[in-house]
CSV table of N, CA, C and O in Angstrom, one decimal:
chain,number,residue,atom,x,y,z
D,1,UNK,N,-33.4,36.3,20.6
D,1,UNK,CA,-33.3,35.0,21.0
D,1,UNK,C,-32.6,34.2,19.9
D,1,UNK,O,-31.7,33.4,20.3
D,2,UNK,N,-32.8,34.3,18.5
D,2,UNK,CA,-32.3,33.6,17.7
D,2,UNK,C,-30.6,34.2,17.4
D,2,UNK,O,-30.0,33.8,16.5
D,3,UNK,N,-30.2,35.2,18.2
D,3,UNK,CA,-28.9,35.4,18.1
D,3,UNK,C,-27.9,34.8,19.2
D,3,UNK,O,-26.7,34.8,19.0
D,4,UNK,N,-28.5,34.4,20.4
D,4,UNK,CA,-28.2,34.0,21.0
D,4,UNK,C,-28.0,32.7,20.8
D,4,UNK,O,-26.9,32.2,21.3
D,5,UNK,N,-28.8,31.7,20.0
D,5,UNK,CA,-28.9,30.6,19.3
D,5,UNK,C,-27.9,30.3,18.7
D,5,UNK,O,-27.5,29.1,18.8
D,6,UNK,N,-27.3,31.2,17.7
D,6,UNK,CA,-26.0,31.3,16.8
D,6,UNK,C,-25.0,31.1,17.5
D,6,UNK,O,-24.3,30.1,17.5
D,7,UNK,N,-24.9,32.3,18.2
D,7,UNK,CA,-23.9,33.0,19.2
D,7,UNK,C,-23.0,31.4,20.1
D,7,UNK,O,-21.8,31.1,20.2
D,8,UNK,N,-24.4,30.7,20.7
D,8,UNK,CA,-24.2,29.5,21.2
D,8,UNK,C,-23.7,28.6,20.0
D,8,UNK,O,-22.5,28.3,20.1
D,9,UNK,N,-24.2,28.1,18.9
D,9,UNK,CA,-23.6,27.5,17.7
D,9,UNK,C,-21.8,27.4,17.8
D,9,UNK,O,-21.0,26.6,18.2
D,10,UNK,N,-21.7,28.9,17.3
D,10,UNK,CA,-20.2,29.8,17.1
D,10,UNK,C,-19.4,28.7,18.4
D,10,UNK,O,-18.6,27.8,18.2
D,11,UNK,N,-19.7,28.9,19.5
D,11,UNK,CA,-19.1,28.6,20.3
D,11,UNK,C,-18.8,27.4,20.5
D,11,UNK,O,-17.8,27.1,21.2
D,12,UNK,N,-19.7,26.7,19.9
D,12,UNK,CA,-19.4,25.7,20.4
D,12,UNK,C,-18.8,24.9,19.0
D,12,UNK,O,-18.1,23.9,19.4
D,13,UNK,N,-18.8,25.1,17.8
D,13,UNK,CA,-17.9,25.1,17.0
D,13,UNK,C,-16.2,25.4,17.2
D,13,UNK,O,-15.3,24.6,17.0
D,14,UNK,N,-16.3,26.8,17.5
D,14,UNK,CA,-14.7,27.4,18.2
D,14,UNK,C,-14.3,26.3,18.6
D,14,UNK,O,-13.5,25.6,17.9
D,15,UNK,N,-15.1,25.7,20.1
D,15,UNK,CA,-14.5,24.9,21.0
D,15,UNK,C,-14.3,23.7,20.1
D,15,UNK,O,-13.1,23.3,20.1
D,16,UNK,N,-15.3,23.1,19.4
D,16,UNK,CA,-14.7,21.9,19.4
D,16,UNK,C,-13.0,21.9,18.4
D,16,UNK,O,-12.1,21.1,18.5
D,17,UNK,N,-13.2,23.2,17.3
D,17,UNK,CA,-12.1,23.1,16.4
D,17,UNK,C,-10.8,23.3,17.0
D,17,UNK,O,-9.7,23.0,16.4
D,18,UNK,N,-11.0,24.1,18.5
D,18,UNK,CA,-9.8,23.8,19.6
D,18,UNK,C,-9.0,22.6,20.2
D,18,UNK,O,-7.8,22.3,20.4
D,19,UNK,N,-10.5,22.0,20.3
D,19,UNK,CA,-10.1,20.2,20.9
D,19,UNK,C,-9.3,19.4,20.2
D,19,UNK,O,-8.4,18.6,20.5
D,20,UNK,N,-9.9,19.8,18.8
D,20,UNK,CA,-9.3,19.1,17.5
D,20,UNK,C,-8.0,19.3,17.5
D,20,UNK,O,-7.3,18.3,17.5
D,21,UNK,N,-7.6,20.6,17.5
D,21,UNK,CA,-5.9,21.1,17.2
D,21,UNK,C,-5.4,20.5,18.0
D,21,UNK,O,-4.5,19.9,17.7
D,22,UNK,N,-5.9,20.5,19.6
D,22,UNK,CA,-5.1,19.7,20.6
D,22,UNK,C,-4.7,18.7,20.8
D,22,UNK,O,-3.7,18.4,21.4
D,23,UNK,N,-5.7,18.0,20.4
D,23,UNK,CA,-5.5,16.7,19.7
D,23,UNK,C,-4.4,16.0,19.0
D,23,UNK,O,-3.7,15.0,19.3
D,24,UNK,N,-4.3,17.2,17.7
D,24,UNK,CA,-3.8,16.8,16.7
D,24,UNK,C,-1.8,17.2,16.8
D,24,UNK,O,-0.9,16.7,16.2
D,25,UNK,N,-1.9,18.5,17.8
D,25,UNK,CA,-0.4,18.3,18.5
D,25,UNK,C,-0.1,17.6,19.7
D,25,UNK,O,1.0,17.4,20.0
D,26,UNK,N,-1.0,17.0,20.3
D,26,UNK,CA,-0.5,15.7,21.2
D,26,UNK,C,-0.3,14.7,20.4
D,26,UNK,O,0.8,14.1,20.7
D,27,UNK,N,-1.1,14.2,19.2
D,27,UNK,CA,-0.8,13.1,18.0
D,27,UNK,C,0.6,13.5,17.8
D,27,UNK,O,1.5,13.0,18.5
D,28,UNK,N,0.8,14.4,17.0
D,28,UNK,CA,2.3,14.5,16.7
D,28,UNK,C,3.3,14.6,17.9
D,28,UNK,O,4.5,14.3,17.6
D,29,UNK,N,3.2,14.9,18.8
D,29,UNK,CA,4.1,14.9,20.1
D,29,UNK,C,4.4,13.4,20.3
D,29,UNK,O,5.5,13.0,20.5
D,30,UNK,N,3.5,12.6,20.4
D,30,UNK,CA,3.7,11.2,20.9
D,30,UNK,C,4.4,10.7,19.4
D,30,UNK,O,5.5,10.1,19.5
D,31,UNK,N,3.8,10.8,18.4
D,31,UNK,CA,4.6,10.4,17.1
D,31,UNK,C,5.6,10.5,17.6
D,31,UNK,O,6.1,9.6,18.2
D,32,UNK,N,6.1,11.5,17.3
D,32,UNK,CA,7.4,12.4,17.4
D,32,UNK,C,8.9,11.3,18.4
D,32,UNK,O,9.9,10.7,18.2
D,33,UNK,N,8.1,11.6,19.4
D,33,UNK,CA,8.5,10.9,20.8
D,33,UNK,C,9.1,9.6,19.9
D,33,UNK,O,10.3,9.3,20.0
D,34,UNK,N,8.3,8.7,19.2
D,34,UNK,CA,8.1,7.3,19.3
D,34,UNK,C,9.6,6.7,18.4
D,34,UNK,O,10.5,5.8,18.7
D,35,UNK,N,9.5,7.7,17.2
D,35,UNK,CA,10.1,7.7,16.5
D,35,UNK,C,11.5,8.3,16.9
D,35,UNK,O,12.4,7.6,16.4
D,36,UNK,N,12.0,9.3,17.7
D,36,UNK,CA,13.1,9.5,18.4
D,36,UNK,C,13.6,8.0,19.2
D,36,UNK,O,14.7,7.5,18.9
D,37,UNK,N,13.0,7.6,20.0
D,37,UNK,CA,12.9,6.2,20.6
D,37,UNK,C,13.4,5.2,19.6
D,37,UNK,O,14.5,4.6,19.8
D,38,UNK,N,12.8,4.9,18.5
D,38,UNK,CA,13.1,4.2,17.6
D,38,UNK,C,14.5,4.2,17.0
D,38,UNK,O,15.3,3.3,17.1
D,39,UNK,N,14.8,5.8,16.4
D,39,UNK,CA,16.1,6.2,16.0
D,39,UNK,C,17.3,6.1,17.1
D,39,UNK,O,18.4,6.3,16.9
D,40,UNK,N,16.9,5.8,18.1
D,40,UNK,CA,17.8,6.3,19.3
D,40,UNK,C,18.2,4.8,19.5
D,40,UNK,O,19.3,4.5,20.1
D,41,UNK,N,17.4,3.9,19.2
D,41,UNK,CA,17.2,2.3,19.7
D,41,UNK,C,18.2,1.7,18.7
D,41,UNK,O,19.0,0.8,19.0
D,42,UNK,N,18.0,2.1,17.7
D,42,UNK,CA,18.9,1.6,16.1
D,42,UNK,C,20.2,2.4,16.4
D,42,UNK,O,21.3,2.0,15.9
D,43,UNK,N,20.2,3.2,17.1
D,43,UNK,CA,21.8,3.9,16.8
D,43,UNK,C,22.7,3.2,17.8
D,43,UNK,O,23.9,3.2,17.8
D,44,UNK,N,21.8,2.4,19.1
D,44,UNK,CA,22.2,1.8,20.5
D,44,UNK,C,22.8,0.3,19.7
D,44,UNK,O,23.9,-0.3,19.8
D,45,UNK,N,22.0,0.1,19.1
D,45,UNK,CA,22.4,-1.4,18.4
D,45,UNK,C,23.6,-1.3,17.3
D,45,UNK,O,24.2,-2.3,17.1
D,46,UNK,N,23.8,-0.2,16.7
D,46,UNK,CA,24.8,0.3,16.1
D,46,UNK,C,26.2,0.1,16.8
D,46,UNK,O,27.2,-0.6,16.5
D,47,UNK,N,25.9,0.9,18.1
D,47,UNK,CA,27.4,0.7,18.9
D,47,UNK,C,28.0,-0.6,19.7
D,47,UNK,O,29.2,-0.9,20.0
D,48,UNK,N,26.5,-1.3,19.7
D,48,UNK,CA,26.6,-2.5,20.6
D,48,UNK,C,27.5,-3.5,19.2
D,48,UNK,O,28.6,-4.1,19.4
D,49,UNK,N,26.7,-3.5,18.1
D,49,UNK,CA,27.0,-4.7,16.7
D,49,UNK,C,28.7,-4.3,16.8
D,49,UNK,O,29.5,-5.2,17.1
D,50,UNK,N,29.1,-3.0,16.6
D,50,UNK,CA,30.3,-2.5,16.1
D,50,UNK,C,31.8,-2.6,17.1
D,50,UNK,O,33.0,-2.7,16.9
D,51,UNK,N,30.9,-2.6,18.2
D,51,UNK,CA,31.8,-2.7,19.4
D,51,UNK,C,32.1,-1.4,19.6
D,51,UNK,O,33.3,-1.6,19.9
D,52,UNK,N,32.0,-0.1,19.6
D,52,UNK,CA,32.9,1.1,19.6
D,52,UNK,C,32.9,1.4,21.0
D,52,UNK,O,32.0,1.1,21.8
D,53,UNK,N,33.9,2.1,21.3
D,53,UNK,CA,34.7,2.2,22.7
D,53,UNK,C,33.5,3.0,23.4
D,53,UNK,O,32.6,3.4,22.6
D,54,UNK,N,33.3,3.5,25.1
D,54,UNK,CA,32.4,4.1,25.6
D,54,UNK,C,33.0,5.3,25.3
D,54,UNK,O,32.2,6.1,24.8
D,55,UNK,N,34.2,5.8,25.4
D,55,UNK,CA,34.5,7.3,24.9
D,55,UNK,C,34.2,7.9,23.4
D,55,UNK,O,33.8,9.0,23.2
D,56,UNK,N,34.4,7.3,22.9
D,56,UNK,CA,33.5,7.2,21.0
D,56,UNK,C,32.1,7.3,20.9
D,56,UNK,O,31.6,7.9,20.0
D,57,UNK,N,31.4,6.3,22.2
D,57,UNK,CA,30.2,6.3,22.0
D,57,UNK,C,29.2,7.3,21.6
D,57,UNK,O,28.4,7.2,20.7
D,58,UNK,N,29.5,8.4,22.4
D,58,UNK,CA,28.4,9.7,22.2
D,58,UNK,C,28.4,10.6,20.9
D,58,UNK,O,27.5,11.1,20.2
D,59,UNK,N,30.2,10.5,20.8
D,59,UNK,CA,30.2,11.4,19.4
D,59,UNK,C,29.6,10.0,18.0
D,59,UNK,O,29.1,10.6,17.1
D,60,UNK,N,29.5,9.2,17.9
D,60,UNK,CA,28.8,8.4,17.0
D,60,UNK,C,27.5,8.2,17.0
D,60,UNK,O,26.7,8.2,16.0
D,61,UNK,N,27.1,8.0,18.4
D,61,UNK,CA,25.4,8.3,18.6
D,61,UNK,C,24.5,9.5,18.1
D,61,UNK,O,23.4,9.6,17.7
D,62,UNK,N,25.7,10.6,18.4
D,62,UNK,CA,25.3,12.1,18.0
D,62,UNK,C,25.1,11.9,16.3
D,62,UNK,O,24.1,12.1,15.6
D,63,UNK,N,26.4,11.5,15.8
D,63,UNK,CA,25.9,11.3,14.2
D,63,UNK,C,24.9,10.7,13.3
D,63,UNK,O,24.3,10.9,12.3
D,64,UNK,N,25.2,9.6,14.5
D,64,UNK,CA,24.0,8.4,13.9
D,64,UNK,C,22.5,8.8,14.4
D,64,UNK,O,21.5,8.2,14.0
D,65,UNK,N,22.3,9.9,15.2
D,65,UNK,CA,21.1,10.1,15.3
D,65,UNK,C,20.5,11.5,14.4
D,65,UNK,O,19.4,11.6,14.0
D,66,UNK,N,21.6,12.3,14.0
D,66,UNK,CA,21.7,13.1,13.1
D,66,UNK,C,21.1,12.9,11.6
D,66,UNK,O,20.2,13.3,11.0
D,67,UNK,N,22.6,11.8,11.2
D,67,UNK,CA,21.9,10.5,10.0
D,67,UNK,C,20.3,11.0,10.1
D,67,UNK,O,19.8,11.9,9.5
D,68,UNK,N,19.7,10.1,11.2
D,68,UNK,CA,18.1,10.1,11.3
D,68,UNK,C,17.0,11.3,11.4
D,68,UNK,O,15.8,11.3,11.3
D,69,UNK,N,17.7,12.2,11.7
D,69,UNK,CA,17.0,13.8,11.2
D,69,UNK,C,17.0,14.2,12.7
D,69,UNK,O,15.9,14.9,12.9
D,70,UNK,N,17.8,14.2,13.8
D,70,UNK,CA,17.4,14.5,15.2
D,70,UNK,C,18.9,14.7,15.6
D,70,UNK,O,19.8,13.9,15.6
D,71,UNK,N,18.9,16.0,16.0
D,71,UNK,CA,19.8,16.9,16.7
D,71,UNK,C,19.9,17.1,18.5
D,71,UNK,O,18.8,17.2,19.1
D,72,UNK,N,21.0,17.0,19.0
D,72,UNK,CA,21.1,16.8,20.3
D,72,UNK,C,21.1,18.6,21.0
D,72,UNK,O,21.8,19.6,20.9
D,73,UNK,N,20.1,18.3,21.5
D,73,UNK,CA,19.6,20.0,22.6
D,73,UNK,C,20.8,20.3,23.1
D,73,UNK,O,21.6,19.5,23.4
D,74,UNK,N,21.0,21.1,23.2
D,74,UNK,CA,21.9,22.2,24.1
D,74,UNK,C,22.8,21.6,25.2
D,74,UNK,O,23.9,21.1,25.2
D,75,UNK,N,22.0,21.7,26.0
D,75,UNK,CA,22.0,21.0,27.2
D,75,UNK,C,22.1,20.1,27.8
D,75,UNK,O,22.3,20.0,29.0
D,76,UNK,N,21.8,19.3,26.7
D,76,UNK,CA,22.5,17.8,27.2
D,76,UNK,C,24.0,18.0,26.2
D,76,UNK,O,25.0,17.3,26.7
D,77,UNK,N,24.3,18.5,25.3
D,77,UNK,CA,25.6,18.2,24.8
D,77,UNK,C,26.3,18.7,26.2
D,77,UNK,O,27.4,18.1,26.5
D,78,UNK,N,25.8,19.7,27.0
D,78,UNK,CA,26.6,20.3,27.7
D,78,UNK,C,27.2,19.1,29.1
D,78,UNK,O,28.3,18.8,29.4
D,79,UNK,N,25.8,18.9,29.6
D,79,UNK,CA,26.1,17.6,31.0
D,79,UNK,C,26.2,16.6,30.2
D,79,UNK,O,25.7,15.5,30.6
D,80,UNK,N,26.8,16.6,28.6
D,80,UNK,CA,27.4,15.2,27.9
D,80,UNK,C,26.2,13.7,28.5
D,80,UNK,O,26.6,12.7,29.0
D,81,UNK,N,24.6,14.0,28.3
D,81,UNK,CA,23.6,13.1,28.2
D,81,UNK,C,23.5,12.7,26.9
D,81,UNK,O,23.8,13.5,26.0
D,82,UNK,N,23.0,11.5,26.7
D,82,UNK,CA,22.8,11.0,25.1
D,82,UNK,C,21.8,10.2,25.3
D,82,UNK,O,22.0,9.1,24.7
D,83,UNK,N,20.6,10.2,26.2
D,83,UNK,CA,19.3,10.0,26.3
D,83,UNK,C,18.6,10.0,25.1
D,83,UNK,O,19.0,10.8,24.2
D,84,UNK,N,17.9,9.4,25.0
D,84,UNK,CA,16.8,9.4,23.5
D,84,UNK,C,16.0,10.7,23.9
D,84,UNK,O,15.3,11.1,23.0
D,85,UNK,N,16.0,11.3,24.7
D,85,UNK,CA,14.9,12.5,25.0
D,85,UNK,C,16.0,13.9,25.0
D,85,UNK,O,15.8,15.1,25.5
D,86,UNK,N,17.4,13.4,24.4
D,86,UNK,CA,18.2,14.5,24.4
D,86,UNK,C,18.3,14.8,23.4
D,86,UNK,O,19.1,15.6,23.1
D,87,UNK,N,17.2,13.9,22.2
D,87,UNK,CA,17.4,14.4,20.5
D,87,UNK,C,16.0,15.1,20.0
D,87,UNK,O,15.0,14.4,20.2
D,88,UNK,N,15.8,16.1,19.5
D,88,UNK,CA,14.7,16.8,19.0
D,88,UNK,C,15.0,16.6,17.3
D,88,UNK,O,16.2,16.4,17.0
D,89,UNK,N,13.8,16.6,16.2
D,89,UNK,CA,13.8,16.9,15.1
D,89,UNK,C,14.1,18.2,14.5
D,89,UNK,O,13.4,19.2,14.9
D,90,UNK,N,15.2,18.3,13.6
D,90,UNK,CA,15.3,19.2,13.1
D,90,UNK,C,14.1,20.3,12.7
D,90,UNK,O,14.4,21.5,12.7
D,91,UNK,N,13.0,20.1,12.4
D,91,UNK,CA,12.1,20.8,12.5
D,91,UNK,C,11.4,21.8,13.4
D,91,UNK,O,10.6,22.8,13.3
D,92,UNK,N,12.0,21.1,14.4
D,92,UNK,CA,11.6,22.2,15.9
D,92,UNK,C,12.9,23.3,16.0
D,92,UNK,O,14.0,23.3,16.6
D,93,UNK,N,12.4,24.2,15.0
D,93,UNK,CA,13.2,25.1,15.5
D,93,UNK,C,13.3,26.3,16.5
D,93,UNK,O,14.1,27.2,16.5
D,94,UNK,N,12.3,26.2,17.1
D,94,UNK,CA,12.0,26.6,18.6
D,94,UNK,C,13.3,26.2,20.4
D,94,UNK,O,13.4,26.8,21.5
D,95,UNK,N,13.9,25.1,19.8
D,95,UNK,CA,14.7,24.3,21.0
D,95,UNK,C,16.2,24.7,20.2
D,95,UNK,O,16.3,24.8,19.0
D,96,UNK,N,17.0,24.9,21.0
D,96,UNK,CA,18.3,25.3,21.1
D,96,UNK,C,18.8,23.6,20.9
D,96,UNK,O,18.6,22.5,21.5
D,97,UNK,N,19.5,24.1,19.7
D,97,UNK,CA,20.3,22.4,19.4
D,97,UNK,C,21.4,23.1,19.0
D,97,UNK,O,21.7,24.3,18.9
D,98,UNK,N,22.3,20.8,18.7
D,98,UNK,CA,23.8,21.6,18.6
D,98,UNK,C,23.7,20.6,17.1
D,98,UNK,O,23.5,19.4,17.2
D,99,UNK,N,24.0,21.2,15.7
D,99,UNK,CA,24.4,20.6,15.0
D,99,UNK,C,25.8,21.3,14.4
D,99,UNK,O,26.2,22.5,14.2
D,100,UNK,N,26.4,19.5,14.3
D,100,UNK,CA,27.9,19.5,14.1
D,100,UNK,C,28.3,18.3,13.8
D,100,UNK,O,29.4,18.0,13.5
């Protein structure tokens, strides 16, 4: 009986130190997110202050979001998107980016 007691303990420790981790990469996911938004928002105001042509725009946005530590995915360099949700952190080196 008293192993079963533990047994129950264990588990329910596991779980909660589960919840936690999941937690703690949804925390960083939404960070992550906010802060792309942010850098993405400063680079829009960049092109707007500067006046630069709409054919210029993407290859400057690409830099200026670069500048900011976030690399444009694959796949949108490809269907040429420059969405705030088309820049990942260089640290995700898991996602196919294009730096250049």
């Amino acid at each position: 009986m008293r192993f079963v007691a533990v047994l129950f303990k264990l588990v329910l420790i596991g779980a909660g130190a589960i919840a936690a981790l999941g937690v703690a990469i949804l925390g960083v996911a939404a960070w992550t997110h906010s802060n792309v938004a942010k850098a993405h928002g400063t680079c829009e105001m960049r092109i707007m202050e500067n006046a630069i042509e709409q054919d210029k725009s993407s290859e400057y946005r690409r830099a200026c979001m670069k500048s900011h530590g976030y690399l444009m995915t694959g796949d949108c360099f490809v269907r040429s998107f420059s969405t705030a949700s088309c820049f990942v952190p260089r640290w995700a080196v898991w996602i196919e980016k294009i730096d250049f």
